[in-house]
CSV table of C-alpha atoms in Angstrom, one decimal:
chain,number,residue,atom,x,y,z
A,27,UNK,CA,-7.2,-17.2,-21.8
A,28,UNK,CA,-5.8,-15.2,-19.6
A,29,UNK,CA,-7.5,-14.5,-15.8
A,30,UNK,CA,-9.3,-11.3,-15.4
A,31,UNK,CA,-8.9,-8.8,-13.1
A,32,UNK,CA,-10.1,-5.6,-11.7
A,33,UNK,CA,-7.8,-3.1,-9.7
A,34,UNK,CA,-8.6,-0.1,-8.6
A,35,UNK,CA,-5.3,2.5,-7.4
A,36,UNK,CA,-5.3,5.8,-6.2
A,37,UNK,CA,-4.1,8.3,-3.4
A,38,UNK,CA,-5.4,7.9,0.3
A,39,UNK,CA,-8.7,8.6,1.7
A,40,UNK,CA,-9.9,9.1,-2.0
A,41,UNK,CA,-12.7,6.4,-1.6
A,42,UNK,CA,-11.4,3.2,-3.2
A,43,UNK,CA,-13.0,1.0,-0.8
A,44,UNK,CA,-16.1,2.6,-1.0
A,45,UNK,CA,-15.9,1.6,-4.9
A,46,UNK,CA,-14.8,-1.8,-4.5
A,47,UNK,CA,-17.3,-2.4,-2.8
A,48,UNK,CA,-20.3,-1.2,-4.8
A,49,UNK,CA,-17.9,-2.7,-8.5
A,50,UNK,CA,-18.1,-6.5,-6.8
A,51,UNK,CA,-21.7,-6.6,-5.5
A,52,UNK,CA,-22.3,-5.2,-9.3
A,53,UNK,CA,-20.1,-8.1,-10.9
A,54,UNK,CA,-20.8,-10.7,-8.5
A,55,UNK,CA,-16.6,-9.6,-7.5
A,56,UNK,CA,-14.9,-10.6,-4.6
A,57,UNK,CA,-12.0,-7.7,-3.3
A,58,UNK,CA,-8.0,-8.7,-2.4
A,59,UNK,CA,-6.2,-5.8,-0.1
A,60,UNK,CA,-3.9,-4.0,-1.6
A,61,UNK,CA,-2.4,-2.8,1.0
A,62,UNK,CA,0.8,-3.4,2.8
A,63,UNK,CA,-0.3,-1.7,6.0
A,64,UNK,CA,-4.5,-3.6,6.5
A,65,UNK,CA,-2.3,-7.0,7.1
A,66,UNK,CA,-2.3,-6.2,10.3
A,67,UNK,CA,-4.1,-7.4,13.2
A,68,UNK,CA,-4.8,-5.1,16.0
A,69,UNK,CA,-3.9,-1.7,13.8
A,70,UNK,CA,-7.7,-1.3,11.9
A,71,UNK,CA,-8.4,2.8,12.6
A,72,UNK,CA,-5.2,4.1,11.4
A,73,UNK,CA,-4.8,2.1,8.4
A,74,UNK,CA,-8.4,2.6,7.6
A,75,UNK,CA,-9.1,-1.4,7.4
A,76,UNK,CA,-12.3,-1.3,5.7
A,77,UNK,CA,-14.9,-2.6,8.5
A,78,UNK,CA,-17.3,-5.5,8.6
A,79,UNK,CA,-20.0,-3.2,7.6
A,80,UNK,CA,-18.0,-1.3,5.0
A,81,UNK,CA,-17.2,-5.2,3.7
A,82,UNK,CA,-21.2,-5.5,2.9
A,83,UNK,CA,-21.1,-9.1,2.9
A,84,UNK,CA,-18.8,-9.0,0.3
A,85,UNK,CA,-15.4,-10.6,1.0
A,86,UNK,CA,-12.2,-9.4,1.3
A,87,UNK,CA,-9.1,-11.0,1.4
A,88,UNK,CA,-4.7,-9.9,3.2
A,89,UNK,CA,-6.6,-8.0,5.6
A,90,UNK,CA,-5.8,-9.4,9.3
A,91,UNK,CA,-2.9,-12.0,8.1
A,92,UNK,CA,-0.3,-10.9,10.6
A,93,UNK,CA,0.4,-10.1,13.7
A,94,UNK,CA,2.0,-6.4,14.2
A,95,UNK,CA,5.4,-7.8,14.7
A,96,UNK,CA,5.4,-10.4,12.0
A,97,UNK,CA,7.0,-8.7,8.5
A,98,UNK,CA,5.2,-8.5,5.3
A,99,UNK,CA,6.9,-8.4,1.9
A,100,UNK,CA,6.0,-7.5,-1.8
A,101,UNK,CA,7.4,-10.6,-2.7
A,102,UNK,CA,5.0,-12.6,0.1
A,103,UNK,CA,2.1,-10.3,-1.1
A,104,UNK,CA,2.3,-12.0,-4.4
A,105,UNK,CA,3.0,-15.3,-3.5
A,106,UNK,CA,-0.6,-15.1,-1.7
A,107,UNK,CA,-2.1,-12.8,-3.8
A,108,UNK,CA,-1.7,-14.7,-7.5
A,109,UNK,CA,-3.3,-17.7,-5.9
A,110,UNK,CA,-6.4,-15.7,-4.7
A,111,UNK,CA,-7.0,-14.4,-8.2
A,112,UNK,CA,-6.9,-17.8,-9.8
A,113,UNK,CA,-9.0,-18.9,-7.8
A,114,UNK,CA,-11.6,-15.8,-7.9
A,115,UNK,CA,-11.9,-16.5,-11.0
A,116,UNK,CA,-12.6,-20.2,-11.1
A,117,UNK,CA,-15.5,-19.5,-9.0
A,118,UNK,CA,-17.0,-17.4,-12.4
A,119,UNK,CA,-16.3,-14.1,-10.2
A,120,UNK,CA,-14.2,-10.9,-10.2
A,121,UNK,CA,-11.2,-10.4,-8.8
A,122,UNK,CA,-11.3,-6.7,-7.2
A,123,UNK,CA,-6.9,-6.3,-6.5
A,124,UNK,CA,-7.6,-2.5,-4.2
A,125,UNK,CA,-5.1,-0.7,-3.1
A,126,UNK,CA,-2.7,2.4,-2.4
A,127,UNK,CA,0.3,0.6,-2.7
A,128,UNK,CA,2.3,1.0,-5.9
A,129,UNK,CA,4.9,-1.4,-5.4
A,130,UNK,CA,2.2,-4.5,-4.4
A,131,UNK,CA,-0.2,-3.5,-7.5
A,132,UNK,CA,2.9,-4.0,-9.9
A,133,UNK,CA,4.5,-6.7,-8.7
A,134,UNK,CA,1.2,-8.4,-9.8
A,135,UNK,CA,-0.2,-6.1,-12.7
A,136,UNK,CA,3.9,-6.8,-13.8
A,137,UNK,CA,4.4,-10.2,-12.0
A,138,UNK,CA,8.1,-8.2,-10.5
A,139,UNK,CA,10.3,-11.6,-10.0
A,140,UNK,CA,11.8,-11.8,-6.8
A,141,UNK,CA,12.7,-15.6,-6.9
A,142,UNK,CA,16.5,-14.9,-8.0
A,143,UNK,CA,17.0,-11.7,-5.4
A,144,UNK,CA,20.2,-13.3,-3.0
A,145,UNK,CA,20.3,-13.0,0.4
A,146,UNK,CA,22.9,-12.2,3.0
A,147,UNK,CA,22.2,-12.9,6.6
A,148,UNK,CA,25.2,-11.1,8.0
A,149,UNK,CA,25.2,-7.9,6.4
A,150,UNK,CA,21.2,-7.8,7.2
A,151,UNK,CA,21.4,-8.2,10.9
A,152,UNK,CA,24.4,-5.5,10.3
A,153,UNK,CA,22.2,-3.2,9.2
A,154,UNK,CA,19.2,-3.9,11.7
A,155,UNK,CA,22.0,-3.2,14.2
A,156,UNK,CA,23.6,-0.1,12.5
A,157,UNK,CA,19.6,1.5,12.4
A,158,UNK,CA,19.1,1.1,16.1
A,159,UNK,CA,22.4,3.4,16.3
A,160,UNK,CA,22.1,6.0,14.1
A,161,UNK,CA,18.2,6.3,12.8
A,162,UNK,CA,16.6,5.6,10.4
A,163,UNK,CA,17.3,8.8,7.7
A,164,UNK,CA,20.6,7.8,7.5
A,165,UNK,CA,20.3,3.9,6.8
A,166,UNK,CA,18.2,6.1,4.4
A,167,UNK,CA,21.4,8.2,3.1
A,168,UNK,CA,23.3,5.1,2.6
A,169,UNK,CA,20.5,3.4,-0.1
A,170,UNK,CA,20.7,7.2,-1.7
A,171,UNK,CA,24.3,7.0,-1.8
A,172,UNK,CA,24.3,3.6,-3.6
A,173,UNK,CA,21.1,3.6,-5.4
A,174,UNK,CA,19.6,7.0,-6.2
A,175,UNK,CA,16.4,6.1,-8.0
A,176,UNK,CA,15.5,3.4,-5.0
A,177,UNK,CA,15.9,6.2,-2.6
A,178,UNK,CA,13.1,7.5,-3.9
A,179,UNK,CA,10.9,5.3,-4.2
A,180,UNK,CA,11.1,4.0,-0.4
A,181,UNK,CA,9.8,6.3,1.9
A,182,UNK,CA,13.0,6.2,4.9
A,183,UNK,CA,10.4,5.0,7.5
A,184,UNK,CA,9.9,1.8,5.4
A,185,UNK,CA,13.8,0.0,6.9
A,186,UNK,CA,12.5,-2.8,5.8
A,187,UNK,CA,12.6,-2.3,2.6
A,188,UNK,CA,16.0,-0.2,2.6
A,189,UNK,CA,17.3,-2.8,4.1
A,190,UNK,CA,16.4,-5.1,1.8
A,191,UNK,CA,17.5,-2.6,-1.5
A,192,UNK,CA,21.0,-2.6,0.4
A,193,UNK,CA,21.2,-6.2,0.9
A,194,UNK,CA,20.5,-7.0,-2.7
A,195,UNK,CA,22.4,-3.9,-4.3
A,196,UNK,CA,25.4,-5.7,-2.0
A,197,UNK,CA,25.3,-8.9,-2.9
A,198,UNK,CA,24.4,-8.4,-6.7
A,199,UNK,CA,26.7,-5.3,-7.5
A,200,UNK,CA,23.1,-4.4,-9.4
A,201,UNK,CA,21.4,-1.4,-8.2
A,202,UNK,CA,18.4,-2.9,-5.9
A,203,UNK,CA,16.2,0.1,-8.6
A,204,UNK,CA,17.5,-1.5,-12.0
A,205,UNK,CA,16.3,-5.2,-10.3
A,206,UNK,CA,12.8,-3.8,-10.0
A,207,UNK,CA,12.0,-3.1,-13.5
A,208,UNK,CA,13.0,-6.9,-14.3
A,209,UNK,CA,9.3,-6.6,-15.5
A,210,UNK,CA,6.9,-8.6,-17.7
A,211,UNK,CA,6.3,-6.6,-20.3
A,212,UNK,CA,2.6,-7.5,-20.9
A,213,UNK,CA,0.3,-8.4,-18.3
A,214,UNK,CA,-0.4,-12.1,-16.7
A,215,UNK,CA,-3.9,-10.7,-16.7
A,216,UNK,CA,-6.4,-9.0,-19.0
A,217,UNK,CA,-6.7,-6.2,-16.5
A,218,UNK,CA,-8.4,-3.4,-16.3
A,219,UNK,CA,-6.4,-0.8,-13.9
A,220,UNK,CA,-8.9,2.2,-12.9
A,221,UNK,CA,-7.1,5.1,-10.9
A,222,UNK,CA,-9.4,7.8,-8.4
A,223,UNK,CA,-8.5,11.3,-8.0
A,224,UNK,CA,-9.4,14.2,-6.7
A,225,UNK,CA,-8.7,18.0,-6.5
A,226,UNK,CA,-5.6,18.5,-4.5
A,227,UNK,CA,-7.7,20.8,-2.2
A,228,UNK,CA,-10.8,18.2,-1.8
A,229,UNK,CA,-8.5,15.6,-0.8
A,230,UNK,CA,-6.1,17.4,1.5
A,231,UNK,CA,-9.4,18.4,3.0
A,232,UNK,CA,-10.9,15.1,3.6
A,233,UNK,CA,-7.4,13.4,4.3
A,234,UNK,CA,-7.8,16.0,7.7
A,235,UNK,CA,-10.8,15.4,8.3
A,236,UNK,CA,-10.2,11.5,7.8
A,237,UNK,CA,-7.1,12.0,11.3
A,238,UNK,CA,-9.9,14.0,13.1
A,239,UNK,CA,-12.0,10.9,12.6
A,240,UNK,CA,-9.3,7.9,13.7
A,241,UNK,CA,-8.4,10.2,16.5
A,242,UNK,CA,-12.6,10.6,17.3
A,243,UNK,CA,-11.7,6.4,17.0
A,244,UNK,CA,-9.3,5.9,19.2
A,245,UNK,CA,-6.4,5.4,17.4
A,246,UNK,CA,-4.6,7.0,20.5
A,247,UNK,CA,-5.6,4.3,22.4
A,248,UNK,CA,-4.5,2.0,19.1
A,249,UNK,CA,-0.5,3.3,18.9
A,250,UNK,CA,-0.9,3.4,22.6
A,251,UNK,CA,-1.5,-0.7,22.9
A,252,UNK,CA,1.0,-1.5,20.6
A,253,UNK,CA,3.5,0.9,22.0
A,254,UNK,CA,2.7,-0.7,25.0
A,255,UNK,CA,3.6,-4.3,24.1
A,256,UNK,CA,6.7,-3.5,23.8
A,257,UNK,CA,6.8,-3.3,19.7
A,258,UNK,CA,9.7,-1.0,18.4
A,259,UNK,CA,11.3,-1.2,15.0
A,260,UNK,CA,8.8,-3.0,13.4
A,261,UNK,CA,7.4,-2.9,9.9
A,262,UNK,CA,4.0,-2.0,11.4
A,263,UNK,CA,4.8,0.5,13.7
A,264,UNK,CA,6.9,2.3,11.5
A,265,UNK,CA,3.0,2.8,9.4
A,266,UNK,CA,1.6,7.0,9.1
A,267,UNK,CA,-0.1,7.0,11.7
A,268,UNK,CA,1.9,5.1,14.6
A,269,UNK,CA,5.6,5.9,14.6
A,270,UNK,CA,4.0,10.0,14.7
A,271,UNK,CA,2.5,8.9,17.7
A,272,UNK,CA,5.1,6.9,19.1
A,273,UNK,CA,7.4,10.3,19.2
A,274,UNK,CA,4.6,11.5,20.9
A,275,UNK,CA,4.3,8.8,23.4
A,276,UNK,CA,8.2,9.1,24.1
A,277,UNK,CA,8.2,12.7,24.4
A,278,UNK,CA,10.0,13.8,21.0
A,279,UNK,CA,6.2,15.9,20.7
A,280,UNK,CA,3.2,16.8,22.0
A,281,UNK,CA,-0.3,15.2,22.0
A,282,UNK,CA,-0.9,18.4,19.3
A,283,UNK,CA,2.6,18.2,17.2
A,284,UNK,CA,1.8,14.7,16.9
A,285,UNK,CA,-1.9,15.1,15.5
A,286,UNK,CA,-0.3,18.0,12.7
A,287,UNK,CA,2.2,16.1,11.9
A,288,UNK,CA,-0.1,13.1,11.1
A,289,UNK,CA,-1.7,14.9,8.4
A,290,UNK,CA,1.3,16.7,7.1
A,291,UNK,CA,2.9,12.7,6.7
A,292,UNK,CA,-0.6,11.5,5.2
A,293,UNK,CA,-0.9,14.6,2.4
A,294,UNK,CA,2.6,14.1,1.3
A,295,UNK,CA,2.2,9.9,1.2
A,296,UNK,CA,-0.7,10.9,-1.2
A,297,UNK,CA,1.2,12.9,-3.3
A,298,UNK,CA,3.4,10.0,-3.8
A,299,UNK,CA,1.1,8.1,-4.3
A,300,UNK,CA,-0.2,10.2,-7.5
A,301,UNK,CA,3.1,10.3,-8.3
A,302,UNK,CA,4.0,6.5,-8.7
A,303,UNK,CA,0.5,5.3,-10.7
A,304,UNK,CA,0.8,8.0,-12.8
A,305,UNK,CA,4.0,7.5,-13.7
A,306,UNK,CA,4.3,3.1,-13.6
A,307,UNK,CA,1.6,2.3,-14.2
A,308,UNK,CA,-1.2,2.4,-17.7
A,309,UNK,CA,-4.1,3.3,-15.1
A,310,UNK,CA,-7.2,5.5,-16.6
A,311,UNK,CA,-8.4,8.1,-14.4
A,312,UNK,CA,-11.5,9.4,-12.8
A,313,UNK,CA,-12.8,12.4,-10.6
A,314,UNK,CA,-14.4,11.8,-7.7
A,315,UNK,CA,-13.8,15.4,-6.2
A,316,UNK,CA,-17.8,15.4,-6.2
A,317,UNK,CA,-17.9,11.8,-4.6
A,318,UNK,CA,-18.9,9.2,-5.5
A,319,UNK,CA,-21.4,10.3,-7.3
A,320,UNK,CA,-24.0,8.2,-10.0
A,321,UNK,CA,-22.6,9.5,-12.8
A,322,UNK,CA,-18.7,8.6,-12.0
A,323,UNK,CA,-20.3,5.4,-10.9
A,324,UNK,CA,-21.5,5.1,-13.9
A,325,UNK,CA,-19.1,5.8,-16.5
A,326,UNK,CA,-16.4,3.7,-14.6
A,327,UNK,CA,-18.9,0.4,-15.0
A,328,UNK,CA,-19.2,1.6,-19.4
A,329,UNK,CA,-15.2,1.9,-19.1
A,330,UNK,CA,-14.9,-1.5,-17.0
A,331,UNK,CA,-17.3,-3.0,-19.3
A,332,UNK,CA,-16.2,-2.3,-23.0
A,333,UNK,CA,-13.0,-3.6,-21.6
A,334,UNK,CA,-14.4,-6.6,-20.4
A,335,UNK,CA,-17.8,-6.8,-22.8
A,336,UNK,CA,-19.0,-10.4,-20.9
A,337,UNK,CA,-19.0,-8.9,-17.7
A,338,UNK,CA,-22.6,-7.1,-17.8
A,339,UNK,CA,-23.6,-10.5,-19.1
C-alpha cells in the first residue's frame, strides 16, 4: 500500500495556504511547506509565511528550520520531507504538501535521485568567487552556454542552484537538465495533485495588493534587519522581496522603484510557476478567481474523495 499524499500547488498569492489549512481540518491532515524560502527564520513577511493564527491549530512542518545564512537545497528538502510524509501517514493522518516551488514538489512526487550527483568543491569555490566579481547575470550566461534547458528553469538570482548546475555538468560531462529527468515514472505515493489558478488580471491585482500589504506590515524593516546583519550573496536574500529592497539600501534605486520592481518580479514569478506546474506535473486545476468560495471548496473535496475514497469516512 502506498502512502497517501495531497499536494496543493499554484502561483504566488493564489490562496494555497488557506486551502491547505481548510483541507487539513476537513481530513485530519497536517501540512508540509513546499516553499524554498519559508524555511528561513526571520523572513516572515517577505515569504508570506503562514502565521500561527492562519495555521488554526493545524501542524505545519519545514518552516523556520534554517538561519538566513544557511544554504538549503532541494536534496535536503527531499531528505527532510520524505520521513515526515511517512510519520504523518503512520499517525493515521493525511499529509498535505503545500507550496509553489516546483522543483521541490517534483522531488517528492517523482522522487528525483540526487545521491549520484557528484561534487567539485574547488570548482564551486571558483564560481562563488567569480559571481562576486561579475554578478549573477554573467554567471547565468555561463550556464546558458553549457545547458540552455537548465538556464530556462533556474532563475539567475538562484545563485547556489546555478553554481550547482555548472558544477554537476562539469563533473559529469552531462547537462544538468538531462540528469534532472532521472525521475521515477510512477509516483512513490498515492498522490492527489491540486492546482489553484485564477484570471491573470485578478492574480496580478492580488500580487500587487499583497506587496502593498507586506510593506505596511513591515517588510522594509524586516529586510533592513537582514541587510544590517551583513548577509550578502546568500541564497535566502536572493528571494523576491528582499533583493529588490537590498538594491534600495545599496542606493541603486529609490524605495518607490524597489517596490515597483518587487511587484513586477512577483508577477513574473507567478507566470513561471504556472508554466512549470502545467508542463511538469499532472495537476488538476481549480479556478479561484472568485476566491475560495464554498462551491470551489466542495468541488475540490469531491475530486479528492474520488481519488481517495476512504478519506471521507
